[in-house]
């Protein structure tokens, strides 16, 4: 391995792996240490609720790099090793195996962890969370069809993970009920209008929703879950319970080290923390976003894919302004979609459609005071670049004519005139 001060990455995630790759591509010749709590080498998470969960993607397809890449590029990958403390004065990371590693620059990419359902009975067998490859494999086994039986699945949470698991469970022939305290699924992610579209999609495939309701207690027999009692008093038989109520950033290590935190590790546009030699990227980073003009923490795949390399370049002293338009994709049944921007309630005042949403082939635009702030293309492809250009123009002050925006006869690239 190379000698000299190390660039240490805490979190063998997609962001961490791509950061290591970028450090080497951009000429860093010193030691790189990549620490990962899982025993797997870095892998991508979207297939865990999609193709891998359905058995359509082989595990080998998950990995960011081939098995020999790390040794071949002199990256000291240490799977199954966790950082337990950061000593900023000594510029040292203490590890759970009793060892320590010194750093010149440090990157935090530890990701997030599933929020835990705080009700009685969550320790029963048959209760699942979905974050790791092992989680996905265990859930796939639990959802596997049993001849002559119908597996009853209750999902706590109607966000993206909850809906993708619901689609996979229905494809496997399970009976599915989704508990969601909000009035629609995806209410906080895309608002009520688009949330209702996704509710209609899932109902058409046999999913039952209970809105304004949540799990109050899980009951079981001989250590295995058999029933979910809801806050509204319903008793739902359940063979499998999936908890999908969101994720929380892994900030404990940063907080103990005295770094500034708040819904993640606070970083500037260069992904630098309150310590100039420590950086953060991916799910854990709460970024002062130069385009959106506010702090945002994005948990989606594209943010890890691009944030890791941006942080690596910043570590190398290159000028970085991380202003990418947030991007997310999802596949549910025959619906494929891409979302650009953050269509969160409170940040828009109008939704404009290009195409008929009833056909599940359309583009939705979220507008704020006439500016495009987000867009979702559903079963319409090769338009992400144009949508993101409209978003950038909107944040730069450009306003659109909603009629031109909705007119399929006007190319998206010409909407602004």
Short mmCIF file of N, CA, C and O in Angstrom, two decimals, residues 1-114:
data_model
loop_
_atom_site.label_atom_id
_atom_site.label_comp_id
_atom_site.label_asym_id
_atom_site.label_seq_id
_atom_site.Cartn_x
_atom_site.Cartn_y
_atom_site.Cartn_z
N UNK A 1 0.83 -1.19 0.00
CA UNK A 1 0.00 0.00 0.00
C UNK A 1 0.88 1.26 0.00
O UNK A 1 1.99 1.24 0.54
N UNK A 2 0.37 2.37 -0.56
CA UNK A 2 1.15 3.61 -0.55
C UNK A 2 1.43 4.07 0.87
O UNK A 2 0.69 3.78 1.80
N UNK A 3 2.52 4.84 1.03
CA UNK A 3 2.88 5.37 2.32
C UNK A 3 2.50 6.85 2.38
O UNK A 3 2.26 7.50 1.37
N UNK A 4 2.46 7.38 3.61
CA UNK A 4 2.15 8.79 3.80
C UNK A 4 0.82 8.97 4.48
O UNK A 4 0.13 8.00 4.82
N UNK A 5 0.43 10.22 4.72
CA UNK A 5 -0.84 10.50 5.39
C UNK A 5 -2.01 9.96 4.60
O UNK A 5 -2.07 10.07 3.37
N UNK A 6 -2.97 9.36 5.30
CA UNK A 6 -4.08 8.68 4.63
C UNK A 6 -5.29 9.59 4.45
O UNK A 6 -5.54 10.49 5.25
N UNK A 7 -6.01 9.34 3.39
CA UNK A 7 -7.35 9.85 3.23
C UNK A 7 -8.27 8.72 3.68
O UNK A 7 -8.27 7.64 3.09
N UNK A 8 -9.01 8.96 4.75
CA UNK A 8 -9.83 7.93 5.36
C UNK A 8 -11.30 8.21 5.05
O UNK A 8 -11.75 9.36 5.15
N UNK A 9 -12.01 7.17 4.68
CA UNK A 9 -13.44 7.27 4.37
C UNK A 9 -14.19 6.36 5.33
O UNK A 9 -13.95 5.15 5.35
N UNK A 10 -15.07 6.95 6.12
CA UNK A 10 -15.89 6.17 7.06
C UNK A 10 -17.24 5.91 6.40
O UNK A 10 -18.07 6.79 6.27
N UNK A 11 -17.42 4.68 5.94
CA UNK A 11 -18.65 4.30 5.26
C UNK A 11 -18.37 3.70 3.91
O UNK A 11 -18.16 4.42 2.93
N UNK A 12 -18.35 2.36 3.84
CA UNK A 12 -18.10 1.66 2.57
C UNK A 12 -19.41 1.56 1.80
O UNK A 12 -19.90 0.48 1.50
N UNK A 13 -19.95 2.72 1.48
CA UNK A 13 -21.23 2.86 0.79
C UNK A 13 -20.97 3.19 -0.68
O UNK A 13 -19.81 3.25 -1.12
N UNK A 14 -22.04 3.42 -1.43
CA UNK A 14 -21.86 3.88 -2.81
C UNK A 14 -21.09 5.20 -2.81
O UNK A 14 -20.14 5.37 -3.60
N UNK A 15 -21.46 6.14 -1.94
CA UNK A 15 -20.75 7.42 -1.90
C UNK A 15 -19.29 7.22 -1.54
O UNK A 15 -18.40 7.82 -2.15
N UNK A 16 -19.02 6.37 -0.55
CA UNK A 16 -17.64 6.13 -0.14
C UNK A 16 -16.82 5.46 -1.22
O UNK A 16 -15.66 5.84 -1.46
N UNK A 17 -17.41 4.47 -1.88
CA UNK A 17 -16.69 3.75 -2.94
C UNK A 17 -16.39 4.66 -4.13
O UNK A 17 -15.29 4.63 -4.69
N UNK A 18 -17.37 5.50 -4.51
CA UNK A 18 -17.15 6.40 -5.64
C UNK A 18 -16.16 7.51 -5.28
O UNK A 18 -15.43 7.99 -6.14
N UNK A 19 -16.13 7.88 -4.00
CA UNK A 19 -15.12 8.85 -3.57
C UNK A 19 -13.72 8.26 -3.70
O UNK A 19 -12.79 8.92 -4.19
N UNK A 20 -13.55 7.02 -3.26
CA UNK A 20 -12.24 6.36 -3.39
C UNK A 20 -11.83 6.26 -4.85
O UNK A 20 -10.66 6.51 -5.21
N UNK A 21 -12.78 5.90 -5.69
CA UNK A 21 -12.50 5.80 -7.12
C UNK A 21 -12.04 7.15 -7.68
O UNK A 21 -11.07 7.23 -8.45
N UNK A 22 -12.73 8.22 -7.31
CA UNK A 22 -12.40 9.54 -7.81
C UNK A 22 -11.04 10.01 -7.30
O UNK A 22 -10.28 10.65 -8.05
N UNK A 23 -10.73 9.72 -6.05
CA UNK A 23 -9.40 10.10 -5.54
C UNK A 23 -8.30 9.51 -6.40
O UNK A 23 -7.32 10.19 -6.74
N UNK A 24 -8.45 8.24 -6.76
CA UNK A 24 -7.43 7.61 -7.60
C UNK A 24 -7.45 8.19 -9.02
O UNK A 24 -6.40 8.50 -9.59
N UNK A 25 -8.65 8.37 -9.58
CA UNK A 25 -8.73 8.89 -10.95
C UNK A 25 -8.15 10.29 -11.06
O UNK A 25 -7.59 10.66 -12.08
N UNK A 26 -8.27 11.07 -9.99
CA UNK A 26 -7.80 12.45 -10.02
C UNK A 26 -6.38 12.59 -9.50
O UNK A 26 -5.92 13.71 -9.23
N UNK A 27 -5.68 11.47 -9.35
CA UNK A 27 -4.24 11.53 -9.14
C UNK A 27 -3.74 11.42 -7.73
O UNK A 27 -2.53 11.53 -7.50
N UNK A 28 -4.62 11.17 -6.76
CA UNK A 28 -4.13 11.02 -5.39
C UNK A 28 -3.37 9.70 -5.28
O UNK A 28 -3.92 8.63 -5.54
N UNK A 29 -2.11 9.77 -4.88
CA UNK A 29 -1.29 8.57 -4.81
C UNK A 29 -1.03 8.04 -3.42
O UNK A 29 -0.34 7.04 -3.26
N UNK A 30 -1.58 8.74 -2.41
CA UNK A 30 -1.35 8.32 -1.04
C UNK A 30 -2.29 7.22 -0.59
O UNK A 30 -3.13 6.73 -1.36
N UNK A 31 -2.19 6.82 0.68
CA UNK A 31 -3.05 5.75 1.19
C UNK A 31 -4.52 6.18 1.25
O UNK A 31 -4.83 7.32 1.60
N UNK A 32 -5.40 5.26 0.90
CA UNK A 32 -6.84 5.44 1.06
C UNK A 32 -7.34 4.28 1.90
O UNK A 32 -7.12 3.11 1.57
N UNK A 33 -8.02 4.60 3.00
CA UNK A 33 -8.61 3.59 3.87
C UNK A 33 -10.12 3.75 3.82
O UNK A 33 -10.64 4.83 4.08
N UNK A 34 -10.82 2.67 3.48
CA UNK A 34 -12.27 2.67 3.35
C UNK A 34 -12.85 1.71 4.38
O UNK A 34 -12.64 0.50 4.29
N UNK A 35 -13.56 2.26 5.36
CA UNK A 35 -14.08 1.47 6.47
C UNK A 35 -15.57 1.20 6.28
O UNK A 35 -16.34 2.12 5.99
N UNK A 36 -15.96 -0.07 6.46
CA UNK A 36 -17.37 -0.42 6.29
C UNK A 36 -17.87 -1.33 7.39
O UNK A 36 -17.23 -2.35 7.70
N UNK A 37 -19.00 -1.02 7.97
CA UNK A 37 -19.54 -1.85 9.06
C UNK A 37 -20.05 -3.18 8.54
O UNK A 37 -20.04 -4.18 9.27
N UNK A 38 -20.52 -3.23 7.29
CA UNK A 38 -20.99 -4.49 6.73
C UNK A 38 -19.81 -5.32 6.24
O UNK A 38 -18.76 -4.79 5.88
N UNK A 39 -20.03 -6.63 6.21
CA UNK A 39 -18.97 -7.51 5.72
C UNK A 39 -18.93 -7.56 4.19
O UNK A 39 -17.98 -8.09 3.61
N UNK A 40 -19.93 -7.00 3.54
CA UNK A 40 -19.95 -6.92 2.07
C UNK A 40 -19.06 -5.77 1.60
O UNK A 40 -18.87 -4.78 2.31
N UNK A 41 -18.52 -5.90 0.39
CA UNK A 41 -17.89 -4.74 -0.21
C UNK A 41 -19.00 -3.78 -0.67
O UNK A 41 -20.17 -4.17 -0.74
N UNK A 42 -18.68 -2.53 -0.99
CA UNK A 42 -19.72 -1.54 -1.29
C UNK A 42 -20.67 -1.99 -2.39
O UNK A 42 -20.24 -2.55 -3.41
N UNK A 43 -21.96 -1.73 -2.17
CA UNK A 43 -22.97 -2.10 -3.16
C UNK A 43 -24.03 -1.00 -3.25
O UNK A 43 -24.08 -0.08 -2.41
N UNK A 44 -24.85 -1.08 -4.28
CA UNK A 44 -25.91 -0.10 -4.51
C UNK A 44 -27.21 -0.60 -3.89
O UNK A 44 -27.52 -1.79 -3.94
N UNK A 45 -28.01 0.33 -3.35
CA UNK A 45 -29.20 -0.07 -2.60
C UNK A 45 -30.51 -0.07 -3.38
O UNK A 45 -31.44 -0.79 -2.97
N UNK A 46 -30.69 0.69 -4.46
CA UNK A 46 -32.00 0.67 -5.12
C UNK A 46 -32.53 -0.72 -5.48
O UNK A 46 -33.73 -0.98 -5.30
N UNK A 47 -31.69 -1.67 -5.95
CA UNK A 47 -32.24 -2.99 -6.27
C UNK A 47 -32.79 -3.75 -5.07
O UNK A 47 -33.54 -4.72 -5.24
N UNK A 48 -32.44 -3.32 -3.86
CA UNK A 48 -32.87 -4.07 -2.67
C UNK A 48 -34.38 -4.03 -2.51
O UNK A 48 -34.97 -4.96 -1.93
N UNK A 49 -35.04 -2.99 -3.00
CA UNK A 49 -36.50 -2.93 -2.96
C UNK A 49 -37.12 -3.12 -4.33
O UNK A 49 -38.33 -2.97 -4.49
N UNK A 50 -36.29 -3.47 -5.30
CA UNK A 50 -36.77 -3.63 -6.68
C UNK A 50 -36.34 -5.01 -7.20
O UNK A 50 -36.85 -6.04 -6.76
N UNK A 51 -35.40 -5.02 -8.15
CA UNK A 51 -35.04 -6.26 -8.83
C UNK A 51 -34.48 -7.34 -7.94
O UNK A 51 -34.80 -8.52 -8.10
N UNK A 52 -33.62 -6.98 -6.99
CA UNK A 52 -33.03 -8.00 -6.12
C UNK A 52 -34.09 -8.60 -5.21
O UNK A 52 -34.11 -9.82 -4.98
N UNK A 53 -34.99 -7.78 -4.70
CA UNK A 53 -36.06 -8.29 -3.85
C UNK A 53 -36.97 -9.24 -4.63
O UNK A 53 -37.46 -10.23 -4.08
N UNK A 54 -37.15 -8.95 -5.90
CA UNK A 54 -38.02 -9.79 -6.74
C UNK A 54 -37.30 -11.01 -7.29
O UNK A 54 -37.93 -11.85 -7.94
N UNK A 55 -36.00 -11.11 -7.08
CA UNK A 55 -35.25 -12.24 -7.63
C UNK A 55 -34.89 -12.07 -9.08
O UNK A 55 -34.47 -13.03 -9.74
N UNK A 56 -35.03 -10.84 -9.60
CA UNK A 56 -34.72 -10.58 -11.01
C UNK A 56 -33.30 -10.07 -11.22
O UNK A 56 -32.85 -9.96 -12.36
N UNK A 57 -32.62 -9.73 -10.14
CA UNK A 57 -31.24 -9.25 -10.22
C UNK A 57 -30.36 -10.12 -9.35
O UNK A 57 -30.69 -10.38 -8.19
N UNK A 58 -29.25 -10.56 -9.91
CA UNK A 58 -28.30 -11.37 -9.16
C UNK A 58 -27.52 -10.49 -8.18
O UNK A 58 -27.29 -9.31 -8.44
N UNK A 59 -27.11 -11.08 -7.08
CA UNK A 59 -26.39 -10.30 -6.08
C UNK A 59 -25.13 -9.68 -6.63
O UNK A 59 -24.74 -8.56 -6.25
N UNK A 60 -24.48 -10.36 -7.56
CA UNK A 60 -23.24 -9.82 -8.12
C UNK A 60 -23.45 -8.49 -8.82
O UNK A 60 -22.52 -7.69 -8.96
N UNK A 61 -24.69 -8.24 -9.26
CA UNK A 61 -24.99 -6.99 -9.97
C UNK A 61 -25.10 -5.80 -9.03
O UNK A 61 -25.15 -4.66 -9.49
N UNK A 62 -25.15 -6.04 -7.72
CA UNK A 62 -25.30 -4.95 -6.76
C UNK A 62 -24.02 -4.18 -6.54
O UNK A 62 -24.05 -2.98 -6.24
N UNK A 63 -22.87 -4.83 -6.69
CA UNK A 63 -21.62 -4.25 -6.21
C UNK A 63 -21.15 -3.08 -7.07
O UNK A 63 -21.30 -3.08 -8.30
N UNK A 64 -20.57 -2.10 -6.41
CA UNK A 64 -20.08 -0.90 -7.09
C UNK A 64 -18.87 -1.24 -7.95
O UNK A 64 -18.73 -0.75 -9.07
N UNK A 65 -17.99 -2.09 -7.43
CA UNK A 65 -16.78 -2.48 -8.16
C UNK A 65 -16.61 -4.00 -8.11
O UNK A 65 -17.13 -4.66 -7.21
N UNK A 66 -15.87 -4.51 -9.06
CA UNK A 66 -15.51 -5.92 -9.03
C UNK A 66 -14.68 -6.22 -7.78
O UNK A 66 -14.04 -5.33 -7.22
N UNK A 67 -14.65 -7.46 -7.39
CA UNK A 67 -14.03 -7.84 -6.12
C UNK A 67 -12.57 -7.42 -6.03
O UNK A 67 -12.09 -6.99 -4.98
N UNK A 68 -11.84 -7.50 -7.13
CA UNK A 68 -10.42 -7.17 -7.08
C UNK A 68 -10.09 -5.70 -7.28
O UNK A 68 -8.91 -5.33 -7.25
N UNK A 69 -11.10 -4.88 -7.47
CA UNK A 69 -10.84 -3.47 -7.79
C UNK A 69 -10.09 -2.76 -6.67
O UNK A 69 -9.14 -2.00 -6.91
N UNK A 70 -10.47 -3.00 -5.43
CA UNK A 70 -9.91 -2.25 -4.30
C UNK A 70 -8.43 -2.55 -4.13
O UNK A 70 -7.60 -1.63 -4.03
N UNK A 71 -8.07 -3.82 -4.14
CA UNK A 71 -6.66 -4.18 -4.04
C UNK A 71 -5.89 -3.68 -5.26
O UNK A 71 -4.76 -3.19 -5.15
N UNK A 72 -6.53 -3.80 -6.43
CA UNK A 72 -5.87 -3.37 -7.66
C UNK A 72 -5.60 -1.88 -7.72
O UNK A 72 -4.69 -1.44 -8.42
N UNK A 73 -6.40 -1.11 -7.00
CA UNK A 73 -6.21 0.34 -6.97
C UNK A 73 -5.64 0.81 -5.63
O UNK A 73 -5.70 2.00 -5.32
N UNK A 74 -5.12 -0.13 -4.88
CA UNK A 74 -4.46 0.16 -3.61
C UNK A 74 -5.37 0.95 -2.67
O UNK A 74 -4.95 1.94 -2.04
N UNK A 75 -6.61 0.52 -2.60
CA UNK A 75 -7.57 1.05 -1.64
C UNK A 75 -7.69 0.03 -0.51
O UNK A 75 -8.03 -1.14 -0.76
N UNK A 76 -7.38 0.44 0.68
CA UNK A 76 -7.40 -0.45 1.85
C UNK A 76 -8.85 -0.56 2.35
O UNK A 76 -9.27 0.15 3.26
N UNK A 77 -9.60 -1.47 1.73
CA UNK A 77 -10.99 -1.70 2.11
C UNK A 77 -11.01 -2.61 3.34
O UNK A 77 -10.43 -3.71 3.33
N UNK A 78 -11.69 -2.15 4.39
CA UNK A 78 -11.79 -2.94 5.62
C UNK A 78 -13.26 -3.21 5.94
O UNK A 78 -13.89 -2.46 6.70
N UNK A 79 -13.81 -4.26 5.36
CA UNK A 79 -15.22 -4.58 5.64
C UNK A 79 -15.37 -5.14 7.05
O UNK A 79 -14.46 -5.76 7.60
N UNK A 80 -16.53 -4.89 7.63
CA UNK A 80 -16.79 -5.40 8.97
C UNK A 80 -16.03 -4.66 10.05
O UNK A 80 -15.88 -5.17 11.16
N UNK A 81 -15.57 -3.46 9.76
CA UNK A 81 -14.82 -2.66 10.73
C UNK A 81 -15.52 -1.31 10.89
O UNK A 81 -15.75 -0.60 9.91
N UNK A 82 -15.87 -0.97 12.13
CA UNK A 82 -16.59 0.27 12.40
C UNK A 82 -15.71 1.28 13.11
O UNK A 82 -14.89 0.92 13.97
N UNK A 83 -15.88 2.54 12.74
CA UNK A 83 -15.25 3.62 13.49
C UNK A 83 -16.07 3.88 14.75
O UNK A 83 -17.30 3.93 14.70
N UNK A 84 -15.39 4.04 15.87
CA UNK A 84 -16.09 4.28 17.14
C UNK A 84 -15.83 5.67 17.68
O UNK A 84 -16.57 6.15 18.56
N UNK A 85 -14.80 6.35 17.19
CA UNK A 85 -14.52 7.71 17.66
C UNK A 85 -13.61 8.41 16.67
O UNK A 85 -12.78 7.78 16.00
N UNK A 86 -13.78 9.73 16.59
CA UNK A 86 -12.89 10.58 15.80
C UNK A 86 -12.20 11.54 16.76
O UNK A 86 -12.87 12.30 17.48
N UNK A 87 -10.88 11.47 16.81
CA UNK A 87 -10.09 12.39 17.62
C UNK A 87 -9.55 13.46 16.67
O UNK A 87 -8.55 13.24 15.98
N UNK A 88 -10.23 14.60 16.63
CA UNK A 88 -9.85 15.63 15.67
C UNK A 88 -8.51 16.25 16.00
O UNK A 88 -7.74 16.60 15.09
N UNK A 89 -8.19 16.39 17.28
CA UNK A 89 -6.91 16.98 17.66
C UNK A 89 -5.74 16.10 17.23
O UNK A 89 -4.72 16.59 16.75
N UNK A 90 -5.91 14.80 17.40
CA UNK A 90 -4.86 13.85 17.02
C UNK A 90 -4.97 13.42 15.57
O UNK A 90 -4.09 12.70 15.08
N UNK A 91 -6.08 13.83 14.89
CA UNK A 91 -6.34 13.43 13.50
C UNK A 91 -6.29 11.91 13.39
O UNK A 91 -5.55 11.34 12.59
N UNK A 92 -7.16 11.29 14.20
CA UNK A 92 -7.14 9.83 14.30
C UNK A 92 -8.57 9.31 14.39
O UNK A 92 -9.44 9.93 15.00
N UNK A 93 -8.79 8.14 13.78
CA UNK A 93 -10.06 7.44 13.88
C UNK A 93 -9.82 6.16 14.66
O UNK A 93 -8.97 5.33 14.28
N UNK A 94 -10.56 5.98 15.75
CA UNK A 94 -10.47 4.76 16.54
C UNK A 94 -11.49 3.74 16.03
O UNK A 94 -12.64 4.10 15.72
N UNK A 95 -11.07 2.47 15.97
CA UNK A 95 -11.89 1.43 15.38
C UNK A 95 -12.37 0.45 16.43
O UNK A 95 -11.79 0.34 17.53
N UNK A 96 -13.43 -0.29 16.10
CA UNK A 96 -14.01 -1.22 17.06
C UNK A 96 -13.17 -2.47 17.28
O UNK A 96 -13.45 -3.26 18.19
N UNK A 97 -12.14 -2.65 16.48
CA UNK A 97 -11.25 -3.80 16.69
C UNK A 97 -10.04 -3.44 17.53
O UNK A 97 -9.09 -4.23 17.65
N UNK A 98 -10.06 -2.25 18.12
CA UNK A 98 -8.96 -1.81 18.97
C UNK A 98 -7.86 -1.08 18.24
O UNK A 98 -6.96 -0.52 18.88
N UNK A 99 -7.92 -1.06 16.92
CA UNK A 99 -6.90 -0.37 16.14
C UNK A 99 -7.30 1.10 15.94
O UNK A 99 -8.39 1.53 16.32
N UNK A 100 -6.42 1.84 15.32
CA UNK A 100 -6.68 3.24 15.00
C UNK A 100 -5.99 3.55 13.68
O UNK A 100 -5.01 2.89 13.29
N UNK A 101 -6.51 4.55 12.97
CA UNK A 101 -5.91 4.96 11.71
C UNK A 101 -5.85 6.49 11.70
O UNK A 101 -6.80 7.16 12.06
N UNK A 102 -4.68 7.01 11.34
CA UNK A 102 -4.49 8.45 11.26
C UNK A 102 -4.94 8.97 9.90
O UNK A 102 -4.87 8.25 8.89
N UNK A 103 -5.40 10.20 9.88
CA UNK A 103 -5.89 10.76 8.61
C UNK A 103 -5.31 12.15 8.34
O UNK A 103 -5.01 12.91 9.27
N UNK A 104 -5.18 12.46 7.07
CA UNK A 104 -4.89 13.82 6.62
C UNK A 104 -6.19 14.52 6.26
O UNK A 104 -6.42 15.67 6.61
N UNK A 105 -7.03 13.80 5.54
CA UNK A 105 -8.39 14.24 5.24
C UNK A 105 -9.32 13.10 5.60
O UNK A 105 -8.96 11.91 5.47
N UNK A 106 -10.53 13.45 6.02
CA UNK A 106 -11.51 12.45 6.45
C UNK A 106 -12.83 12.72 5.76
O UNK A 106 -13.29 13.87 5.70
N UNK A 107 -13.44 11.67 5.23
CA UNK A 107 -14.75 11.78 4.58
C UNK A 107 -15.75 10.89 5.31
O UNK A 107 -15.48 9.71 5.54
N UNK A 108 -16.90 11.47 5.64
CA UNK A 108 -17.96 10.73 6.31
C UNK A 108 -19.05 10.36 5.30
O UNK A 108 -19.69 11.24 4.74
N UNK A 109 -19.21 9.06 5.07
CA UNK A 109 -20.28 8.56 4.21
C UNK A 109 -20.97 7.38 4.89
O UNK A 109 -21.14 6.31 4.28
N UNK A 110 -21.39 7.52 6.15
CA UNK A 110 -21.95 6.38 6.88
C UNK A 110 -23.41 6.11 6.58
O UNK A 110 -23.97 5.15 7.09
N UNK A 111 -24.04 6.97 5.78
CA UNK A 111 -25.41 6.73 5.37
C UNK A 111 -26.43 6.99 6.47
O UNK A 111 -26.25 7.87 7.32
N UNK A 112 -27.50 6.21 6.45
CA UNK A 112 -28.61 6.38 7.37
C UNK A 112 -29.06 5.01 7.86
O UNK A 112 -28.60 3.98 7.36
N UNK A 113 -29.95 5.02 8.82
CA UNK A 113 -30.50 3.76 9.33
C UNK A 113 -32.03 3.87 9.38
O UNK A 113 -32.57 4.97 9.52
N UNK A 114 -32.73 2.76 9.25
CA UNK A 114 -34.19 2.81 9.26
C UNK A 114 -34.71 3.31 10.61
O UNK A 114 -34.18 2.95 11.67
#
